[in-house]
Short mmCIF file of C-alpha atoms in Angstrom, two decimals:
data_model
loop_
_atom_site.label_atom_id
_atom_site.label_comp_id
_atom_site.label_asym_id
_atom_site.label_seq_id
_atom_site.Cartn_x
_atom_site.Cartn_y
_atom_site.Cartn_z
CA UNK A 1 129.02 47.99 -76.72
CA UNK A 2 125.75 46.39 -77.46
CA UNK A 3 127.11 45.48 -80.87
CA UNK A 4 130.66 43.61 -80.07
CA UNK A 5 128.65 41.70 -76.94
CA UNK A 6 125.90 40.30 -79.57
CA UNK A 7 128.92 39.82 -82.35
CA UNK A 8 130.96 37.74 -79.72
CA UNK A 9 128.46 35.07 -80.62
CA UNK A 10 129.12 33.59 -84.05
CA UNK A 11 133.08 33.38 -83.06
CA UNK A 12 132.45 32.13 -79.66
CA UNK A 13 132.30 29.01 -81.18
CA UNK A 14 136.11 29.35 -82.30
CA UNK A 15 137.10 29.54 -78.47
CA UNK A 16 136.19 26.15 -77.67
CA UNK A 17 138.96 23.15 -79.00
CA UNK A 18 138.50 20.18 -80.39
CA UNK A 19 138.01 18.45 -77.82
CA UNK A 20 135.51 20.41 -76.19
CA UNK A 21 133.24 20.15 -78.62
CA UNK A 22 133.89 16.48 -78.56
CA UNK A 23 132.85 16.49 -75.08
CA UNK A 24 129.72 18.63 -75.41
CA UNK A 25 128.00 16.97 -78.13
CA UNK A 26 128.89 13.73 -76.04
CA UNK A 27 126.53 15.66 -73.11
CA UNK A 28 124.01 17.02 -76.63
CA UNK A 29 123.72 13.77 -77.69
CA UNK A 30 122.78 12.42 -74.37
CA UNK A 31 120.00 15.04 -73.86
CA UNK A 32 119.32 14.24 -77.53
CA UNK A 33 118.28 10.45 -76.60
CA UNK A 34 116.23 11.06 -73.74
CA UNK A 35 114.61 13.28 -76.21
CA UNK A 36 114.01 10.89 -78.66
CA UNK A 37 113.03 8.11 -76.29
CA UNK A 38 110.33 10.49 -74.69
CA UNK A 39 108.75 12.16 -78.43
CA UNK A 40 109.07 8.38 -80.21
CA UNK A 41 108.76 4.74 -79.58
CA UNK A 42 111.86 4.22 -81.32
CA UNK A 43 114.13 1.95 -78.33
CA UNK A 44 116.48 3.80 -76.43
CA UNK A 45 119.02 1.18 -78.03
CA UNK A 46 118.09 2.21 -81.55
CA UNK A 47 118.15 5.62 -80.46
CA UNK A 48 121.88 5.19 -79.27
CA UNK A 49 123.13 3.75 -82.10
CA UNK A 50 121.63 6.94 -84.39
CA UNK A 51 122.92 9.20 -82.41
CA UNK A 52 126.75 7.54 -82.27
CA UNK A 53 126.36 7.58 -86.45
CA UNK A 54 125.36 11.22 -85.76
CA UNK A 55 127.92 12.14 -83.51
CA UNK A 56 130.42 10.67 -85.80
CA UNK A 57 130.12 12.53 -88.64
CA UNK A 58 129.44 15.96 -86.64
CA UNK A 59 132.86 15.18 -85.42
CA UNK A 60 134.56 14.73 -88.49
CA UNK A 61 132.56 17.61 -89.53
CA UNK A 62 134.43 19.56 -86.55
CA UNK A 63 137.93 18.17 -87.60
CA UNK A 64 137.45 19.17 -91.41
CA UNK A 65 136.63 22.70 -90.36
CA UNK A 66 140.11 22.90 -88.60
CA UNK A 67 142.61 21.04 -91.17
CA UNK A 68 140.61 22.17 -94.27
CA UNK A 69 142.07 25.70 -95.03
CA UNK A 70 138.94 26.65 -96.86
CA UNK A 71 136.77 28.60 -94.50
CA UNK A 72 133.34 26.69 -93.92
CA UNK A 73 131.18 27.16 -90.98
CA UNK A 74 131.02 23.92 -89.33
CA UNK A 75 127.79 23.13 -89.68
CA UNK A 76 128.41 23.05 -93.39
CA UNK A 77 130.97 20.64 -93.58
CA UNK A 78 128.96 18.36 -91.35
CA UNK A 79 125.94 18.63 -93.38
CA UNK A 80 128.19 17.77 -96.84
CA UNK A 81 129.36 14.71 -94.17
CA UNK A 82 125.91 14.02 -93.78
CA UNK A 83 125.30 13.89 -97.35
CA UNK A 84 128.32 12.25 -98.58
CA UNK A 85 128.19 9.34 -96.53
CA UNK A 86 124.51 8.68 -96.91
CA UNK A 87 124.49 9.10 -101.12
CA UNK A 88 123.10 5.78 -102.92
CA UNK A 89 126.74 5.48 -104.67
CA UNK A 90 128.46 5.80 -101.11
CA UNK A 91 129.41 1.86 -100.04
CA UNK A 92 127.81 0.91 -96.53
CA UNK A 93 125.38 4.44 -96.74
CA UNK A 94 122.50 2.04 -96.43
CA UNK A 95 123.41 1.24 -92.79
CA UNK A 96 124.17 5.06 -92.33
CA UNK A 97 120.78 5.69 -93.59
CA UNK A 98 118.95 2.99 -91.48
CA UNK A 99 120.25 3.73 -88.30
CA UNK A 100 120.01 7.65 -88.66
CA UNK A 101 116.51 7.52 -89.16
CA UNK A 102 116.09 5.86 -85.41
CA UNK A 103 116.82 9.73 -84.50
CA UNK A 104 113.91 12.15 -84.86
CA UNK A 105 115.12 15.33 -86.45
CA UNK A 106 112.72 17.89 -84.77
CA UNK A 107 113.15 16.45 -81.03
CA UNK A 108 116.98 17.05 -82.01
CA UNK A 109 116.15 20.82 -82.73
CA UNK A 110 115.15 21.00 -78.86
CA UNK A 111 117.87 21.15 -76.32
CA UNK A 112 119.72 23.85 -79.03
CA UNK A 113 116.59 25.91 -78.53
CA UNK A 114 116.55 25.54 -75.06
CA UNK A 115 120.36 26.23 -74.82
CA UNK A 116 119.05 29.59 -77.22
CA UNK A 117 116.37 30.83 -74.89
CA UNK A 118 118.93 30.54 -71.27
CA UNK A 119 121.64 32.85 -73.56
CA UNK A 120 119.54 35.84 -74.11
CA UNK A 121 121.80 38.28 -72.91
CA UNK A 122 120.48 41.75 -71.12
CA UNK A 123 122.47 43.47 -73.81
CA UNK A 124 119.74 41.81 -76.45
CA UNK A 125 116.98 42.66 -74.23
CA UNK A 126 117.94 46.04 -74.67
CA UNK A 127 118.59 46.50 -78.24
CA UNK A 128 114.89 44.99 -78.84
CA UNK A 129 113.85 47.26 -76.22
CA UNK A 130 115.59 50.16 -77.56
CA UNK A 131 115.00 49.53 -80.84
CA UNK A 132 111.19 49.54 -80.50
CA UNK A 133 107.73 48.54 -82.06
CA UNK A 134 109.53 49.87 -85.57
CA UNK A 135 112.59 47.06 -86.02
CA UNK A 136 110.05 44.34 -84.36
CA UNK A 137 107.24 45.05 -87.59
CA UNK A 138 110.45 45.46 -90.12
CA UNK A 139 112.06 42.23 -88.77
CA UNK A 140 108.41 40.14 -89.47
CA UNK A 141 108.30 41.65 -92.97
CA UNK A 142 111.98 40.56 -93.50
CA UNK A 143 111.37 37.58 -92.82
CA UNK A 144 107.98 36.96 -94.51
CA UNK A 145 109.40 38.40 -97.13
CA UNK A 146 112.52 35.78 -97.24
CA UNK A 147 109.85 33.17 -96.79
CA UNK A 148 106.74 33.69 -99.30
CA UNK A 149 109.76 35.20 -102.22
CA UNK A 150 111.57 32.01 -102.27
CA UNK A 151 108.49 29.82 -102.25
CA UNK A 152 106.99 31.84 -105.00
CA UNK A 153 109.97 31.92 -107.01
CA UNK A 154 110.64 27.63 -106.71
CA UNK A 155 106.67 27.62 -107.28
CA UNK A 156 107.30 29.04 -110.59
CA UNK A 157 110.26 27.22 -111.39
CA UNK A 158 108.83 23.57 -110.13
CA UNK B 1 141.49 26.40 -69.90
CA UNK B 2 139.82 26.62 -66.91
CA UNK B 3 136.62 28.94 -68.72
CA UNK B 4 136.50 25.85 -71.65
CA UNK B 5 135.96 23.42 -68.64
CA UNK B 6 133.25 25.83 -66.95
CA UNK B 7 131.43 25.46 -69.62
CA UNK B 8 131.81 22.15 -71.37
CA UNK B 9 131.25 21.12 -67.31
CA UNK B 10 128.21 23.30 -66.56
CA UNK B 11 125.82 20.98 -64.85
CA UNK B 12 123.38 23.20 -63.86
CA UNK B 13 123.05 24.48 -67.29
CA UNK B 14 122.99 20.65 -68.90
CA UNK B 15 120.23 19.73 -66.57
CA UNK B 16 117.55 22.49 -66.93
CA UNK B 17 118.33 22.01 -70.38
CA UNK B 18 117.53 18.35 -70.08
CA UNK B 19 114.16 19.02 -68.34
CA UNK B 20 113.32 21.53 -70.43
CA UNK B 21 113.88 19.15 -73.31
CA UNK B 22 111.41 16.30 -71.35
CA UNK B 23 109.09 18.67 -70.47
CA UNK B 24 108.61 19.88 -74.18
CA UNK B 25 108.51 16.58 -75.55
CA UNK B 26 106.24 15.49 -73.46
CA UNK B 27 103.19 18.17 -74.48
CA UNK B 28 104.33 17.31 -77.85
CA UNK B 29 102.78 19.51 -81.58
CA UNK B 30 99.37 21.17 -80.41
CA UNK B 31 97.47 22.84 -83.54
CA UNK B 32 95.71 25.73 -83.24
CA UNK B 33 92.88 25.93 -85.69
CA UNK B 34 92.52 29.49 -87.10
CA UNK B 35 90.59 30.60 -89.78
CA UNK B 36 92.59 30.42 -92.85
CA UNK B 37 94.85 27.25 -91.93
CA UNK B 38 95.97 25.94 -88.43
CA UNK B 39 99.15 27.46 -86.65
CA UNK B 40 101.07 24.39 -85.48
CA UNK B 41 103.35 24.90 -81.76
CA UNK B 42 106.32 22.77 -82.14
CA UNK B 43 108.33 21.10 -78.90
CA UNK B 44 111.01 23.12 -80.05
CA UNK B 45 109.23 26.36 -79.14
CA UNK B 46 108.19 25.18 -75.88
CA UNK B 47 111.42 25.01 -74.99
CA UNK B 48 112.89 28.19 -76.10
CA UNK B 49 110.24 29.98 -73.82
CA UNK B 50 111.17 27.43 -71.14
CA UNK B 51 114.41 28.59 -71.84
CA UNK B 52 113.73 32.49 -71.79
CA UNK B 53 111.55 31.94 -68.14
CA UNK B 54 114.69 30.30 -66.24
CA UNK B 55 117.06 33.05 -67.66
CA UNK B 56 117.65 35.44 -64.89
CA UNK B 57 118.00 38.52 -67.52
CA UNK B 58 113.85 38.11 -68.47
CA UNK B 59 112.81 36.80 -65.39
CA UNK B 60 114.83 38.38 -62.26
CA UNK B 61 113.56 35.09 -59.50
CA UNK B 62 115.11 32.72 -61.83
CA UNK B 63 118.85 34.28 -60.80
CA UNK B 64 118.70 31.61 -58.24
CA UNK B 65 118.79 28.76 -60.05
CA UNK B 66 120.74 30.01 -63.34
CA UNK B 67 123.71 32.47 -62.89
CA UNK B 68 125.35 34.73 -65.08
CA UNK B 69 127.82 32.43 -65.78
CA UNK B 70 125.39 30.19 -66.83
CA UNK B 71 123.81 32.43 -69.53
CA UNK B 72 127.44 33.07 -70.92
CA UNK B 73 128.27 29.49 -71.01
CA UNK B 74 124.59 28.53 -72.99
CA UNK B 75 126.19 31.10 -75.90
CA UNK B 76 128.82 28.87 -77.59
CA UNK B 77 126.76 25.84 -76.69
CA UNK B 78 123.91 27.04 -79.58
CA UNK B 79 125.98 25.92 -82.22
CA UNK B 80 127.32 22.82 -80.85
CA UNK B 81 123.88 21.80 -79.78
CA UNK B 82 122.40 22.30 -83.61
CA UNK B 83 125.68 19.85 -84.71
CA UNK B 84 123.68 16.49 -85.03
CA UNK B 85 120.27 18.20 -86.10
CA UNK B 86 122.51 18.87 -88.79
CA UNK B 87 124.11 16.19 -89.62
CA UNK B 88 120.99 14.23 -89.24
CA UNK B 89 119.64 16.51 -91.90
CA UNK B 90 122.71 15.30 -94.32
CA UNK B 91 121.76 11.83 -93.84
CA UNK B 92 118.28 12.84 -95.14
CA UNK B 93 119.80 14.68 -98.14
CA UNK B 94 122.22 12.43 -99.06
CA UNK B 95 119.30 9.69 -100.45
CA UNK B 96 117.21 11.84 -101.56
CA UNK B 97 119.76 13.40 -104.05
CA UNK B 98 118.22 12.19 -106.97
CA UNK B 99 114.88 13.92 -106.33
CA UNK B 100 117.17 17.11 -105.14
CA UNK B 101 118.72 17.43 -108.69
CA UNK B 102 115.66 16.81 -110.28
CA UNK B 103 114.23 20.22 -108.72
CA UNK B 104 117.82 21.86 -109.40
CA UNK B 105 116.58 24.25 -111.48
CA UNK B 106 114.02 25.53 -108.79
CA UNK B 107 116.38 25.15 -105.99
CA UNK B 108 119.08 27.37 -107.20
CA UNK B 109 116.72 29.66 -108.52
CA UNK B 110 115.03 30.23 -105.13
CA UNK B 111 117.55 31.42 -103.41
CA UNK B 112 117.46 34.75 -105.53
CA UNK B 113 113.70 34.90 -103.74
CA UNK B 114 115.52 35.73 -100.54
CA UNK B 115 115.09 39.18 -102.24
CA UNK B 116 111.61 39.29 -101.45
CA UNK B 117 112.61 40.97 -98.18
CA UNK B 118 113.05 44.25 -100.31
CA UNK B 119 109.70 44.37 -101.92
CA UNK B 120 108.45 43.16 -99.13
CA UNK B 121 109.96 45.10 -96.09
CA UNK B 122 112.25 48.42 -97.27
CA UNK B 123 109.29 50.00 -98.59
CA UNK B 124 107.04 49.52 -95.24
CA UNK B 125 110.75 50.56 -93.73
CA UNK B 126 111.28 53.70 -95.45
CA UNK B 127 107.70 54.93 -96.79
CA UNK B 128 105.48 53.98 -93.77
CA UNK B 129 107.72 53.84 -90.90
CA UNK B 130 109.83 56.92 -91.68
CA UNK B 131 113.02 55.06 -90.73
CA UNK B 132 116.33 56.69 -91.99
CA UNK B 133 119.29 54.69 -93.20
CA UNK B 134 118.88 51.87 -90.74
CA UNK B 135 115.92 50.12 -93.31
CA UNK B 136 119.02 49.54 -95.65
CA UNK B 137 120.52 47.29 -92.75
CA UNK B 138 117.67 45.90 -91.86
CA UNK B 139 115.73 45.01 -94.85
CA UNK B 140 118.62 43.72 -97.32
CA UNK B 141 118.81 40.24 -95.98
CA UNK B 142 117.06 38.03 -93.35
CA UNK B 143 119.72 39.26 -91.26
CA UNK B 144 121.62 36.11 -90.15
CA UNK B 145 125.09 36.29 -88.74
CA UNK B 146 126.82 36.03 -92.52
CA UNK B 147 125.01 39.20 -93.47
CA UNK B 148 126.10 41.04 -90.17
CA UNK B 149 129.14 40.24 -91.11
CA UNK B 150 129.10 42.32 -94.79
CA UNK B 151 127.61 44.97 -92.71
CA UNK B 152 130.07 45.31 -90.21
CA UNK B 153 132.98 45.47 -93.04
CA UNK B 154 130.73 48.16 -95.37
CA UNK B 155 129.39 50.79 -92.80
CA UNK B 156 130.85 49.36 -89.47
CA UNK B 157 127.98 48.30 -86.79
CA UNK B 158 128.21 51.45 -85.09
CA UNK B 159 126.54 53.06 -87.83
CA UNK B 160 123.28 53.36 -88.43
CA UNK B 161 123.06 50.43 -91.23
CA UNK B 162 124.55 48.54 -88.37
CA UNK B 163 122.24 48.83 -85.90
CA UNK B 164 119.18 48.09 -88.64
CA UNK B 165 121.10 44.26 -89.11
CA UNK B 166 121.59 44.21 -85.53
CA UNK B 167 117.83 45.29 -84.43
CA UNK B 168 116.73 42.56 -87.08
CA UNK B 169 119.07 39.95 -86.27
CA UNK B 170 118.08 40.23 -82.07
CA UNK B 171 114.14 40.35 -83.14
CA UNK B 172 115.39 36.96 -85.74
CA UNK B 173 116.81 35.40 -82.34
CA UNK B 174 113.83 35.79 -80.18
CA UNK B 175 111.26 35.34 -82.28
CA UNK B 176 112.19 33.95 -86.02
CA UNK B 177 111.25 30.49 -84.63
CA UNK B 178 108.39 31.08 -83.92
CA UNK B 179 107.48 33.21 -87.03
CA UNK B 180 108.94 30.80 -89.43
CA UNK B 181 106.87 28.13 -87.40
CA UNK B 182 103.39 30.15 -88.20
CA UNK B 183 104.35 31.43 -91.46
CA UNK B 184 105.02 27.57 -92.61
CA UNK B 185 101.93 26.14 -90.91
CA UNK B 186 99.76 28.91 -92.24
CA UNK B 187 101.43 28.54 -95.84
CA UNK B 188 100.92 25.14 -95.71
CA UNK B 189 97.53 24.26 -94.50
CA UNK B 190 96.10 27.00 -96.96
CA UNK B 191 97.68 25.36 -100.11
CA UNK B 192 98.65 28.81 -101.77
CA UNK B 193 102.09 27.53 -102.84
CA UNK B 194 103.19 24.00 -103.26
CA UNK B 195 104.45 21.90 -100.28
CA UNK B 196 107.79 21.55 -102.12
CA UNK B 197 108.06 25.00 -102.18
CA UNK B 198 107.45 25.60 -99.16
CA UNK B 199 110.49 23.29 -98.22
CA UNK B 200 112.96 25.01 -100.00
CA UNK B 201 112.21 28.43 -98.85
CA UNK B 202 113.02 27.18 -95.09
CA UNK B 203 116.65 26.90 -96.01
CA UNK B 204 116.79 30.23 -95.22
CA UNK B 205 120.92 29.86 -93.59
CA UNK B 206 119.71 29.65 -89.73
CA UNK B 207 119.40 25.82 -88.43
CA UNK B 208 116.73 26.65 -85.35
CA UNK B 209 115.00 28.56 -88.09
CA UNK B 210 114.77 26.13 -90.56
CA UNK B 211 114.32 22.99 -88.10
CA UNK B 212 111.20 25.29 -86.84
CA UNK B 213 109.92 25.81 -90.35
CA UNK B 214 110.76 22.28 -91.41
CA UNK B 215 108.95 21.20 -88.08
CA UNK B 216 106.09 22.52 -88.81
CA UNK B 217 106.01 21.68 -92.39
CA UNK B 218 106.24 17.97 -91.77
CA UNK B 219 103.78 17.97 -89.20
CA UNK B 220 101.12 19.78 -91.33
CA UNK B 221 101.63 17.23 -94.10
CA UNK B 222 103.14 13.84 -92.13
CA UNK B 223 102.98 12.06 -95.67
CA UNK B 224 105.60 13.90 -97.36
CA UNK B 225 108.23 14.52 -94.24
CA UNK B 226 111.08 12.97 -96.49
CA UNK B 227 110.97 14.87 -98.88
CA UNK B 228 110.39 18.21 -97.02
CA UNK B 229 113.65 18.02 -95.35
CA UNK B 230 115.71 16.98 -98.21
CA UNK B 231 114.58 19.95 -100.04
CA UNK B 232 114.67 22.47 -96.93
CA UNK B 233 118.42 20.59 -96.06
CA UNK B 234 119.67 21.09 -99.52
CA UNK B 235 117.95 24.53 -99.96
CA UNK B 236 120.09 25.56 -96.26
CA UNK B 237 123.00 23.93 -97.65
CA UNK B 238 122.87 26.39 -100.60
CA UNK B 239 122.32 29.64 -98.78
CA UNK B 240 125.71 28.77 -96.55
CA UNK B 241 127.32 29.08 -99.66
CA UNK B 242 125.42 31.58 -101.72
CA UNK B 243 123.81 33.59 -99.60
CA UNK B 244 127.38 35.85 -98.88
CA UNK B 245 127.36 36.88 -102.35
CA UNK B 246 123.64 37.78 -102.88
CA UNK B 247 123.85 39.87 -100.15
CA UNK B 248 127.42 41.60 -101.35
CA UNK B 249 126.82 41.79 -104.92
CA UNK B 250 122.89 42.38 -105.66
CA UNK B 251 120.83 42.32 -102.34
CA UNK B 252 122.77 45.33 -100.67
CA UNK B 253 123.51 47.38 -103.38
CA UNK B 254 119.91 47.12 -104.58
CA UNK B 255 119.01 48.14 -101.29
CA UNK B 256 121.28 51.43 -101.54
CA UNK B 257 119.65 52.48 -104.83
CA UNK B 258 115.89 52.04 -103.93
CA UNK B 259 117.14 53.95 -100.41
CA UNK B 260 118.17 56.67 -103.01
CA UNK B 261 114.93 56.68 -104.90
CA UNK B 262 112.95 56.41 -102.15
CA UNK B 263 114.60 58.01 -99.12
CA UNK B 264 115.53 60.98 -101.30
CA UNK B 265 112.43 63.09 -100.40
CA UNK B 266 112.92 62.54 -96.78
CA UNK B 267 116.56 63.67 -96.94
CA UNK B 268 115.13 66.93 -98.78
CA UNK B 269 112.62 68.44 -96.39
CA UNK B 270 114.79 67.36 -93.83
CA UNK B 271 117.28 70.05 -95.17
CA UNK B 272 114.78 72.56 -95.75
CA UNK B 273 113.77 72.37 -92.05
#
């Protein structure tokens, strides 16, 4: 029970059409500019125009994932949108470029972690709870483990 | 129909989450000075616990404001709300590719150091903690929702693999922000590895993770943001598409053999009992 609750998540993003998602990341990217216009001086106007280039290609992003019958998560066809359009070969990038960097990436990161901390459900409350002291110190090693083995192993290849 | 609406149309949901965002911004990075390096706390963090303290399943009083049909509605929203944090990230690959091929070689090669969960973790797992066939679940991968996945279609998540990924992958969703945030700012501010190295091991195939770990990687060293998240984008990029494989073909069965070797004693006296 615990398991299909916490699984539901991944493919709950399936449920929602096309046009949903064009409607919440019209509400994201809102949230995402008062952001921006609090953490930076950048001008609310600047700000606006980033985020349209950013909503833009998170939307064809969206409608690649449903016409393209090769099975990407979304998120990586709108980060090969993200690249594509802003490579130095790619005509008109440079205005891509300039008006994408009026959005600050790490004030971006903070409504989806705020979004993350209201969906805890009870059901992962309980697995943590359940699962004890043991899984916490296993799941710190995991992922120091992810962490300082990569970096070691592009230290030695750098 | 009427469920999409609820919760492309949750209000009350859109507004704490627009405080929340305001209210993190506003205290901005603090760093914490500690002995070996300084552990830097992100906006981003701030507003995951803001987050956790208005949910009504951690703190009961906060039912009033936030219903249950609020929680379920914040779900899907996750990955819609990491859509232009990642496409903002493209934008920042896509110039720097030239510098990204140039470390090619390293970048590609990294990913194989998402491995160092094994050394670093199944042993501790198995040797120290006495767990049983759960460590193989929860020490093959970093356990993000690609490697549930292979778990789920091997040994089913009922089993007791499965409820190693899922033990890891709950602990990854409460806290792998923050400990990818300290890890990075610790790394970083000590100088043990390079910075660039330190970039590319945040792609680690989770966006809050890596935007935490990026976070604080830029903020330690402000000079060389650019080129921190190309490297961390690209190196994320990478694991979407490897990382399915690694696990299936050498991180998992790996895993199975050294359970052999080293879980064999266990399974012994456990007979003789």
């Amino acid at each position: 029970m615990n398991t299909s609750e916490t699984q539901m998540d991944p493919t709950a993003e399936r449920k929602l059409s096309l046009s949903a998602h064009a409607l919440v990341l019209v509400i994201i990217c809102a949230i995402g500019l008062v952001g921006n216009t609090v953490a930076t001086d950048i001008p609310i106007a600047d700000g606006f125009v980033g985020l349209i280039v950013l909503y833009v290609i998170s939307m064809v992003g969206l409608i690649l994932t449903e016409v393209v019958p090769i099975k990407l998560p979304s998120v990586a066809w709108i980060s090969l949108i993200g690249i594509l359009v802003t490579l130095p070969w790619t005509p008109g990038s440079e205005w891509i470029v300039a008006h994408a960097k009026n959005v600050n990436f790490l004030t971006l990161a903070t409504p989806c972690l705020a979004y993350a901390g209201i969906a805890i459900a009870r059901q992962e409350i309980e697995i943590a709870k359940t699962s004890g002291w043991k899984i916490f110190i296993v799941a710190v090693l995991v992922m120091t483990g992810t962490y300082v083995g990569s970096a070691f192993i592009a230290d030695l290849f750098l | 129909m009427q469920r999409t609406m609820d919760i492309v149309l949750d209000w009350r949901l859109h507004i704490s989450v627009l405080i929340i965002t305001i209210m993190s911004e506003l205290i901005g990075v603090i760093a914490i000075p500690i002995g070996i390096g300084s552990i830097l706390l992100l906006p981003l963090l701030y507003a995951f616990i803001l987050g956790l303290i208005i949910n009504p399943n951690v703190i009961k009083g906060a039912g009033v404001w936030i219903k249950d049909n609020d929680v379920k509605a914040a779900s899907p929203l996750i990955v819609i709300a990491i859509m232009p944090f990642i496409a903002k990230f493209g934008t920042i690959i896509g110039p720097s590719m030239e510098q990204i091929i140039d470390a090619g070689p390293a970048l590609l090669l990294q990913e194989l150091g998402n491995l160092g969960t094994i050394i670093i973790a199944f042993p501790v797992a198995v040797l120290v903690l006495r767990m049983g066939r759960e460590s193989i679940g929860a020490c093959f991968s970093v356990a993000r929702e690609p490697n549930i996945a292979i778990i789920a279609d091997k040994y089913g998540l009922k089993s007791q693999e499965g409820a190693g990924v899922m033990g890891v992958y709950v602990i990854g969703t409460l806290f792998g922000t923050f400990i990818f945030a300290i890890l990075a700012s610790v790394l970083a501010t000590t100088g043990a590895f390079s910075v660039e190295a330190l970039a590319m091991a945040c792609g680690i195939g989770s966006g809050s993770m890596m935007a935490a770990c990026t976070g604080a990687l830029a903020s330690a060293i402000p000079e060389m943001k650019e080129q921190i998240l190309a490297l961390a984008g690209a190196s994320n990029v990478l694991t979407y598409a490897t990382g399915i494989y690694l696990g299936i073909f050498v991180a998992l069965p790996l895993t199975e053999k050294l359970y052999d070797l080293l879980g064999r004693k266990d399974a012994v006296t456990k007979v003789g009992e």
